[in-house]
Amino acid sequence: MIPNISSVLCWLKCNPNILDNITRGIERETLRIKIDGNMPTTNHPYQIGSSLTHKWITTDFSEILLEFVTPKSTNLNNLIDILYDLHKYTSENIKNEYLWPFSFPYYITPHCAIKLAKYGTSNLGKIKTLYRTGLKNRYGSLMNMISGVHYNFSLSINFWKQWKNITNIKNIQNIISSEYFKLIRNYHKFGWIIPYLFGASPVIEPSFIKNKKSNITFKKSPNNLLYLPWSTSLRLSSIGYNNSKTSDIMNVSFNNLTDYINSLKNAINTPSEIFKKIGLKNKLGNFKQISNHLLQMESEFYTHIRPKQKTTTNESLLNTLKNKGIEYIEIRSLDINPFSPIGIDIKQILFLDLFLIWCLFANSSEIHNTDIKLYNNNWNIILLEGRKPNQMINVDGNKKKEKLISIGKIIFHDLYHIAENLDKNSKNNPYEKVCDEFIQYFKEPELTYSGKIFNEIITNGINETGLKLARKYKKQLIDKKMKFLNYKILYQEAMLSHKKRQNIEMHDKINFKTYLKRYKKILTK
């Protein structure tokens, strides 16, 4: 059933400033590519900085898979300006390369050796590379070259105090964590709306399913691409970025923070029959993974949404969450937006604000593994056939189905009311305008991001379409003036990051074997 939040909307009208000071952050992944669209063999460019210690620019799985990380901000325009500045600086420092505008790479040839991300000779750097070695051996390099955008979201302390009528500050963090898990549960139930609107990976190159078991029956385009007529995000499907080998076994709980932590700790401590076969070391004695357990660490748990808290070097995320509670929510179901030079646009962020607030306001009882499977079924319908005319999805377990357009209208009715609150000090009503635009996507599925990019890729191919956009965006970024940062700040941060990395390497006191043993103890305790 679709939750009724009418009483909350009445409360919202009586508290016009309650949603002020939303804090946001963005993490955008993107591949560096050569001017012909193929994968470069170059290392992470020195002039950009050290991927281990740079505040804003790092690497993800590979040396060529960049990740831009903005500082958190309550000012949306500043956030976007910072992301543009980071892209501009990088574009100027990769002379013969572009930033790839899609989530899926175009093509990785069999002889193309993907370089795992390297972070220097320190123990900290080595453990980061070992984790990626484990990912390669567990899931393959191709899967880990798929990129996306993560959106980080949190509400102000003032909101929480009024929302839950909190007078005892000692209990506030437990209450906040409990409320964020309500948001998380509703995101699992209704978050398919994000790939429906913004999914942008409806077509793939055949290499991504080679030697991979899949029950998806693809069609083949004249230019030898694989597609489904109404798909939205193949990145989030079973052939994309997921833990399909072990997800059913892990049985992660989203009912409260304690159960969530314990279920992930259990996965980190539980040996996997599948991953045991990989082994811990190769014949030369080099490590192949951190452990042979279901998860090497908590960040290996791939899910649409995660609770987060800022960590320090010597603590795990789960222990930090246990001690400090949830600081913010990380949304992980955004494909790269191919219509934006920075992979995301303001309209998407405005909609995410509205939808996440709706998920928080809507009631949600506890959910269990069987519920997650039902919700995942709705996600799969949207991922593979979201744009199908008169598409139906489940709204009450397996008992009742409704048309997608009908569900969209109900949710948007509430979103308009939330938009009214957020637009109260704006002359242009940006939140209401995104509602006006995106509700049309339910009436005309071809307006969705996947609908708009589908025909172009099918007609012109992934490589030609991607290179055309990459060239266009590089020129736009280089021509654009920096607004928040500047070249001097970014150059200084790059050089400082190298010094920080060297300092970490100089102060290592133990060998890597001992460090790994201590590191695993932190993860598992």
XYZ file of C-alpha atoms in Angstrom:
525
model
C 0.000 0.000 0.000
C 1.092 3.588 -0.644
C 1.524 5.316 2.762
C -0.814 8.177 3.633
C 1.161 11.181 4.918
C -1.681 13.712 5.025
C -1.268 14.336 8.778
C 2.439 15.006 8.293
C 1.685 17.468 5.488
C -0.565 19.387 7.872
C 2.256 19.481 10.418
C 4.603 20.683 7.676
C 2.364 23.672 6.938
C 2.573 24.694 10.589
C 6.398 24.444 10.533
C 7.422 26.406 7.419
C 11.165 26.491 8.155
C 11.547 22.919 9.321
C 13.242 21.648 6.142
C 15.864 24.397 5.943
C 19.576 23.547 5.821
C 19.532 20.188 4.056
C 23.126 18.974 3.906
C 24.241 17.319 0.672
C 27.304 15.750 -0.879
C 28.032 14.130 -4.236
C 30.440 11.370 -5.272
C 30.713 11.038 -9.052
C 32.637 8.191 -10.690
C 33.869 8.407 -14.281
C 36.354 6.614 -16.506
C 39.245 8.337 -18.200
C 39.233 7.267 -21.844
C 41.519 7.759 -24.823
C 40.366 9.953 -27.680
C 39.291 6.827 -29.624
C 37.100 5.651 -26.727
C 39.357 2.794 -25.619
C 40.825 2.293 -22.151
C 44.112 4.086 -21.435
C 46.942 2.275 -19.673
C 48.169 5.410 -17.899
C 48.336 5.755 -14.138
C 46.316 8.287 -12.183
C 47.802 11.633 -13.315
C 50.364 13.026 -10.867
C 49.250 16.628 -11.439
C 45.745 15.788 -10.213
C 47.126 14.610 -6.871
C 47.474 11.474 -4.752
C 44.415 9.252 -4.887
C 45.138 8.162 -1.302
C 45.071 11.571 0.356
C 43.461 14.139 -1.970
C 40.404 15.705 -0.326
C 38.223 15.758 -3.429
C 39.680 13.640 -6.259
C 40.488 9.956 -5.873
C 40.154 6.664 -7.753
C 37.688 3.844 -7.275
C 38.421 0.338 -8.612
C 40.977 1.165 -11.289
C 43.709 3.693 -11.977
C 41.489 5.067 -14.738
C 38.248 5.136 -12.727
C 38.149 8.615 -11.203
C 35.944 9.629 -8.308
C 35.087 13.250 -7.514
C 33.993 13.795 -3.904
C 32.500 17.124 -2.917
C 32.647 18.445 0.642
C 29.258 18.455 2.305
C 27.287 21.668 1.882
C 23.910 23.222 2.708
C 24.184 25.433 -0.386
C 23.089 23.556 -3.507
C 24.602 26.046 -5.959
C 27.972 25.885 -4.207
C 27.836 22.087 -4.300
C 27.284 22.050 -8.056
C 29.950 24.741 -8.603
C 32.525 22.681 -6.678
C 31.737 19.597 -8.752
C 32.121 21.620 -11.959
C 35.433 23.052 -10.720
C 36.815 19.582 -9.972
C 35.781 18.365 -13.428
C 37.292 21.429 -15.097
C 40.642 21.065 -13.317
C 40.795 17.373 -14.187
C 39.796 17.920 -17.814
C 42.613 20.451 -18.198
C 45.119 17.968 -16.772
C 44.291 14.941 -18.933
C 45.536 16.317 -22.238
C 44.781 13.427 -24.583
C 41.917 11.898 -22.660
C 38.216 12.476 -22.016
C 35.792 11.700 -19.201
C 33.385 8.949 -20.262
C 29.714 10.106 -19.974
C 28.058 6.694 -19.410
C 27.897 4.206 -16.536
C 28.965 1.265 -18.718
C 32.334 1.451 -20.497
C 32.131 1.151 -24.275
C 34.368 -1.847 -24.756
C 37.218 -3.534 -22.965
C 39.264 -5.736 -25.265
C 40.386 -9.169 -24.017
C 44.039 -8.129 -24.092
C 43.372 -4.887 -22.215
C 44.798 -5.326 -18.718
C 42.804 -3.205 -16.286
C 45.155 -1.623 -13.770
C 43.855 -1.831 -10.230
C 43.979 1.440 -8.327
C 47.310 1.954 -6.579
C 47.683 4.107 -3.485
C 51.412 4.022 -2.786
C 53.621 1.830 -0.630
C 52.064 2.504 2.780
C 50.119 -0.196 4.577
C 46.999 1.942 4.222
C 47.569 2.185 0.482
C 48.264 -1.534 0.150
C 45.083 -2.535 1.988
C 43.016 -0.396 -0.372
C 44.585 -2.112 -3.378
C 44.188 -5.560 -1.792
C 40.482 -4.894 -1.279
C 40.200 -4.147 -5.001
C 42.202 -7.262 -5.813
C 39.572 -9.190 -3.885
C 36.780 -7.493 -5.828
C 38.487 -8.426 -9.099
C 38.858 -12.068 -8.080
C 35.316 -12.273 -6.695
C 33.279 -10.428 -9.320
C 35.605 -9.732 -12.233
C 37.115 -6.470 -13.438
C 34.324 -5.677 -15.896
C 31.673 -5.353 -13.209
C 33.869 -3.087 -11.158
C 34.468 -0.735 -14.082
C 30.778 0.215 -14.094
C 30.373 3.694 -12.625
C 27.619 5.696 -10.974
C 26.822 8.711 -8.820
C 26.253 8.649 -5.062
C 24.123 11.305 -3.402
C 24.606 12.011 0.311
C 21.714 13.540 2.238
C 20.996 14.612 5.810
C 18.552 16.857 7.639
C 19.395 19.471 10.280
C 19.456 18.912 14.034
C 16.724 21.536 14.321
C 14.500 19.404 12.082
C 15.030 16.319 14.233
C 14.303 18.166 17.466
C 10.970 19.426 16.175
C 10.027 16.378 14.109
C 10.311 14.019 17.084
C 9.740 16.630 19.813
C 13.127 15.856 21.351
C 13.931 17.539 24.652
C 16.572 15.095 25.916
C 19.661 15.682 23.760
C 21.254 12.448 25.057
C 18.797 10.312 23.110
C 18.791 12.302 19.903
C 21.278 10.182 17.957
C 19.392 6.947 18.608
C 16.156 8.587 17.454
C 17.816 10.003 14.322
C 19.237 6.584 13.421
C 15.839 4.955 13.916
C 14.171 7.531 11.660
C 16.822 7.167 8.958
C 16.167 3.428 8.891
C 12.491 4.162 8.287
C 13.631 6.228 5.289
C 15.866 3.347 4.160
C 13.007 0.829 4.330
C 10.736 3.080 2.298
C 13.514 3.586 -0.238
C 13.704 -0.175 -0.688
C 9.929 -0.201 -1.216
C 9.573 2.783 -3.532
C 13.076 3.792 -4.624
C 12.553 2.168 -8.034
C 11.205 5.602 -8.958
C 14.827 6.820 -9.214
C 15.974 4.418 -11.980
C 12.614 4.866 -13.664
C 13.179 8.612 -13.981
C 16.973 8.766 -14.170
C 18.225 5.342 -15.248
C 20.453 5.865 -18.289
C 21.929 2.465 -19.130
C 19.370 0.715 -21.376
C 21.990 -0.639 -23.813
C 25.218 -2.583 -23.263
C 28.133 -3.910 -25.250
C 28.141 -7.778 -25.566
C 31.414 -8.175 -23.626
C 29.526 -7.456 -20.387
C 27.585 -10.715 -20.492
C 30.289 -12.906 -21.979
C 30.832 -15.938 -19.719
C 28.194 -14.562 -17.332
C 25.043 -16.486 -16.438
C 21.906 -14.457 -17.012
C 18.213 -15.211 -17.508
C 17.734 -11.960 -19.413
C 16.912 -12.400 -23.104
C 18.443 -9.450 -24.917
C 17.708 -8.147 -28.375
C 20.616 -7.283 -30.681
C 20.839 -4.000 -32.561
C 22.212 -3.701 -36.128
C 25.479 -2.381 -34.642
C 25.804 -5.475 -32.412
C 24.677 -3.903 -29.131
C 22.454 -5.668 -26.591
C 19.301 -4.019 -25.325
C 15.809 -4.440 -23.938
C 13.091 -2.287 -25.551
C 11.835 -0.736 -22.287
C 14.789 -1.033 -19.896
C 15.965 1.861 -17.720
C 19.097 0.838 -15.813
C 20.967 -2.342 -16.731
C 23.683 -1.080 -14.371
C 21.439 -1.928 -11.413
C 20.234 -5.228 -12.878
C 21.624 -8.722 -12.335
C 24.225 -8.193 -15.071
C 25.404 -4.921 -13.542
C 26.926 -3.888 -10.231
C 25.705 -6.252 -7.506
C 26.443 -8.942 -4.883
C 24.292 -11.546 -6.626
C 26.635 -14.388 -5.620
C 26.066 -13.910 -1.899
C 23.201 -11.433 -1.350
C 20.616 -14.088 -0.449
C 22.949 -15.646 2.116
C 23.808 -12.391 3.903
C 20.212 -11.557 4.910
C 21.042 -7.971 5.931
C 18.524 -6.305 8.244
C 17.208 -2.765 7.669
C 14.982 -2.592 10.745
C 17.328 -0.821 13.143
C 20.962 0.140 13.487
C 21.907 -2.692 15.853
C 20.485 -5.414 13.621
C 22.000 -3.803 10.527
C 25.470 -3.703 12.106
C 25.199 -7.258 13.452
C 24.051 -8.688 10.110
C 26.938 -7.060 8.236
C 29.414 -8.083 10.958
C 28.121 -11.618 10.553
C 28.755 -11.453 6.791
C 32.291 -10.166 7.405
C 32.917 -13.058 9.825
C 31.239 -15.852 7.836
C 33.373 -17.891 5.388
C 31.991 -18.244 1.870
C 32.208 -21.543 0.033
C 32.371 -19.606 -3.251
C 35.185 -17.286 -2.168
C 37.141 -20.058 -0.421
C 37.829 -21.460 -3.887
C 39.716 -18.271 -4.792
C 42.180 -18.790 -1.941
C 43.919 -16.152 0.155
C 47.296 -16.179 -1.653
C 48.624 -17.053 -5.088
C 51.607 -19.336 -5.792
C 54.001 -16.434 -5.257
C 52.588 -15.743 -1.814
C 50.761 -12.551 -2.803
C 47.369 -11.933 -1.226
C 44.326 -12.408 -3.482
C 41.686 -10.995 -1.117
C 41.448 -9.671 2.430
C 39.504 -12.748 3.539
C 37.449 -15.570 2.047
C 34.319 -14.441 3.895
C 30.986 -13.252 2.466
C 32.251 -9.680 2.693
C 35.846 -8.489 2.884
C 34.561 -5.308 4.553
C 31.250 -3.469 4.870
C 31.801 -1.331 1.758
C 31.561 -4.504 -0.380
C 27.859 -4.718 0.429
C 26.282 -3.266 -2.709
C 22.821 -1.894 -2.081
C 20.632 0.955 -3.301
C 20.994 2.980 -0.088
C 23.332 2.921 2.907
C 23.576 4.606 6.321
C 26.883 6.435 6.741
C 29.022 8.178 9.328
C 32.389 9.876 8.939
C 35.229 7.536 9.933
C 38.851 7.917 10.936
C 41.751 5.849 9.567
C 41.809 3.297 12.370
C 38.111 2.522 12.708
C 35.581 0.670 10.593
C 32.342 2.214 9.394
C 30.270 -0.292 11.362
C 32.041 0.476 14.634
C 31.690 4.196 13.989
C 27.974 3.780 13.281
C 27.641 1.824 16.509
C 29.369 4.533 18.540
C 28.041 7.659 16.847
C 24.885 6.675 14.963
C 23.924 7.680 11.436
C 25.206 11.020 10.138
C 23.793 10.857 6.608
C 22.214 8.601 3.995
C 24.019 7.581 0.803
C 21.903 6.982 -2.319
C 23.683 4.597 -4.703
C 21.089 3.987 -7.434
C 21.938 6.864 -9.769
C 23.359 6.082 -13.203
C 25.721 8.611 -14.741
C 23.549 11.323 -16.278
C 24.763 11.474 -19.906
C 23.083 14.863 -20.382
C 25.309 16.610 -17.834
C 29.086 17.279 -17.993
C 29.312 16.392 -14.281
C 27.139 13.261 -14.382
C 24.239 14.747 -12.389
C 22.105 17.880 -12.591
C 20.307 20.161 -10.156
C 16.869 18.870 -11.142
C 17.821 15.371 -10.025
C 19.065 16.664 -6.682
C 15.886 18.645 -6.092
C 13.800 15.571 -6.811
C 15.955 13.411 -4.550
C 15.429 15.912 -1.720
C 11.663 15.688 -2.171
C 11.566 11.921 -2.461
C 13.868 11.240 0.492
C 11.825 13.555 2.700
C 8.701 11.676 1.566
C 10.397 8.373 2.485
C 11.101 9.779 5.939
C 7.570 11.077 6.469
C 5.867 7.851 5.346
C 5.301 5.178 7.971
C 7.133 1.881 7.564
C 6.891 -1.224 9.705
C 9.726 -3.716 10.026
C 10.667 -5.629 6.902
C 12.304 -9.023 6.493
C 14.093 -11.007 3.819
C 10.870 -12.085 2.125
C 9.772 -8.434 1.944
C 13.097 -7.402 0.404
C 12.639 -10.050 -2.293
C 9.193 -8.632 -3.134
C 10.566 -5.081 -3.272
C 13.482 -6.237 -5.425
C 10.967 -7.759 -7.835
C 9.464 -4.292 -8.355
C 12.932 -2.849 -8.882
C 13.676 -5.546 -11.482
C 10.445 -4.797 -13.330
C 11.441 -1.141 -13.554
C 15.077 -1.850 -14.436
C 14.207 -4.225 -17.278
C 10.768 -3.054 -18.450
C 10.135 0.289 -16.746
C 9.114 2.126 -19.925
C 6.699 -0.585 -21.066
C 3.270 0.922 -21.866
C 0.781 0.494 -18.993
C 3.443 -1.163 -16.841
C 2.139 -2.689 -13.601
C 3.977 -3.228 -10.311
C 3.043 -4.736 -6.934
C 1.714 -2.417 -4.237
C 0.562 -4.908 -1.596
C 2.908 -7.864 -1.574
C 1.823 -10.192 -4.335
C -1.873 -9.488 -3.722
C -2.437 -6.384 -5.822
C -0.926 -4.641 -8.822
C -1.364 -1.066 -9.953
C -0.334 0.826 -13.048
C 2.938 2.680 -12.635
C 1.300 5.938 -13.706
C -1.309 5.602 -10.936
C 1.331 5.056 -8.261
C 3.340 7.964 -9.633
C 0.344 10.301 -9.325
C -0.206 9.349 -5.672
C 3.429 9.919 -4.729
C 3.660 13.173 -6.667
C 0.542 14.490 -4.921
C 2.564 14.402 -1.685
C 5.759 15.644 -3.333
C 3.996 18.802 -4.489
C 3.066 19.614 -0.883
C 6.657 19.076 0.271
C 7.837 21.208 -2.656
C 5.586 24.027 -1.486
C 7.436 24.083 1.842
C 10.896 23.975 0.262
C 10.002 26.690 -2.280
C 8.676 29.130 0.319
C 11.601 31.570 -0.036
C 12.135 31.120 -3.770
C 10.695 33.255 -6.543
C 11.189 30.534 -9.165
C 9.688 27.550 -7.267
C 12.389 25.079 -8.405
C 10.994 22.123 -6.441
C 7.511 22.568 -7.859
C 8.972 22.854 -11.352
C 10.772 19.519 -11.100
C 7.489 17.958 -10.001
C 5.809 19.469 -13.055
C 8.520 18.042 -15.305
C 9.013 14.587 -13.846
C 5.358 13.694 -13.402
C 5.144 13.928 -17.192
C 7.679 11.079 -17.387
C 4.999 8.725 -16.058
C 2.605 9.790 -18.802
C 5.298 9.692 -21.503
C 8.031 7.152 -20.635
C 10.164 8.212 -23.595
C 10.856 11.464 -21.720
C 12.847 9.541 -19.074
C 16.635 9.684 -19.248
C 16.785 6.100 -20.533
C 14.103 6.875 -23.109
C 15.965 9.922 -24.392
C 19.373 8.224 -24.677
C 18.086 4.862 -25.992
C 17.354 5.810 -29.602
C 20.576 7.759 -29.998
C 22.713 4.845 -28.819
C 20.811 2.298 -30.913
C 21.173 4.531 -34.002
C 24.748 5.772 -33.566
C 26.330 3.221 -31.202
C 27.720 3.573 -27.690
C 31.208 4.547 -28.822
C 30.182 7.276 -31.250
C 27.521 8.679 -28.910
C 29.807 8.587 -25.890
C 32.759 10.182 -27.693
C 30.560 12.917 -29.121
C 29.333 13.792 -25.632
C 32.798 13.442 -24.085
C 34.321 15.855 -26.607
C 31.473 18.307 -26.112
C 31.734 18.205 -22.316
C 35.502 18.556 -22.252
C 35.249 21.752 -24.293
C 32.438 23.062 -22.095
C 34.391 22.327 -18.912
C 37.634 23.904 -20.152
C 35.784 26.999 -21.375
C 33.831 27.355 -18.127
C 35.205 29.647 -15.409
C 35.684 28.269 -11.912
C 33.188 29.685 -9.435
C 33.993 28.265 -6.011
C 37.499 26.810 -6.154
C 40.333 28.020 -8.388
C 43.372 26.586 -10.143
C 45.740 27.647 -7.354
C 43.694 25.929 -4.638
C 43.407 22.719 -6.635
C 47.071 22.658 -7.614
C 48.110 23.241 -3.993
C 45.788 20.473 -2.804
C 47.261 18.115 -5.414
C 50.839 18.794 -4.293
C 49.881 18.671 -0.610
C 48.203 15.309 -1.146
C 51.493 13.867 -2.443
C 53.286 15.126 0.666
C 50.611 13.589 2.892
C 50.965 10.238 1.124
C 54.741 10.326 1.514
C 54.380 11.203 5.195
C 52.078 8.213 5.757
C 54.608 5.942 4.014
C 57.503 7.295 6.104
C 55.710 6.657 9.391
C 54.728 3.024 8.811
C 56.111 1.049 11.771
C 55.034 -2.516 10.962
C 55.108 -4.853 7.980
C 52.029 -5.391 5.846
C 51.312 -8.891 7.142
C 51.035 -7.585 10.708
C 49.034 -4.572 9.542
C 46.578 -6.818 7.684
C 46.094 -8.963 10.772
C 45.292 -5.891 12.883
C 43.066 -4.474 10.168
C 41.002 -7.654 9.978
C 40.627 -7.595 13.749
C 39.158 -4.067 13.546
C 36.707 -5.248 10.866
C 35.543 -8.344 12.708
C 35.419 -7.292 16.366
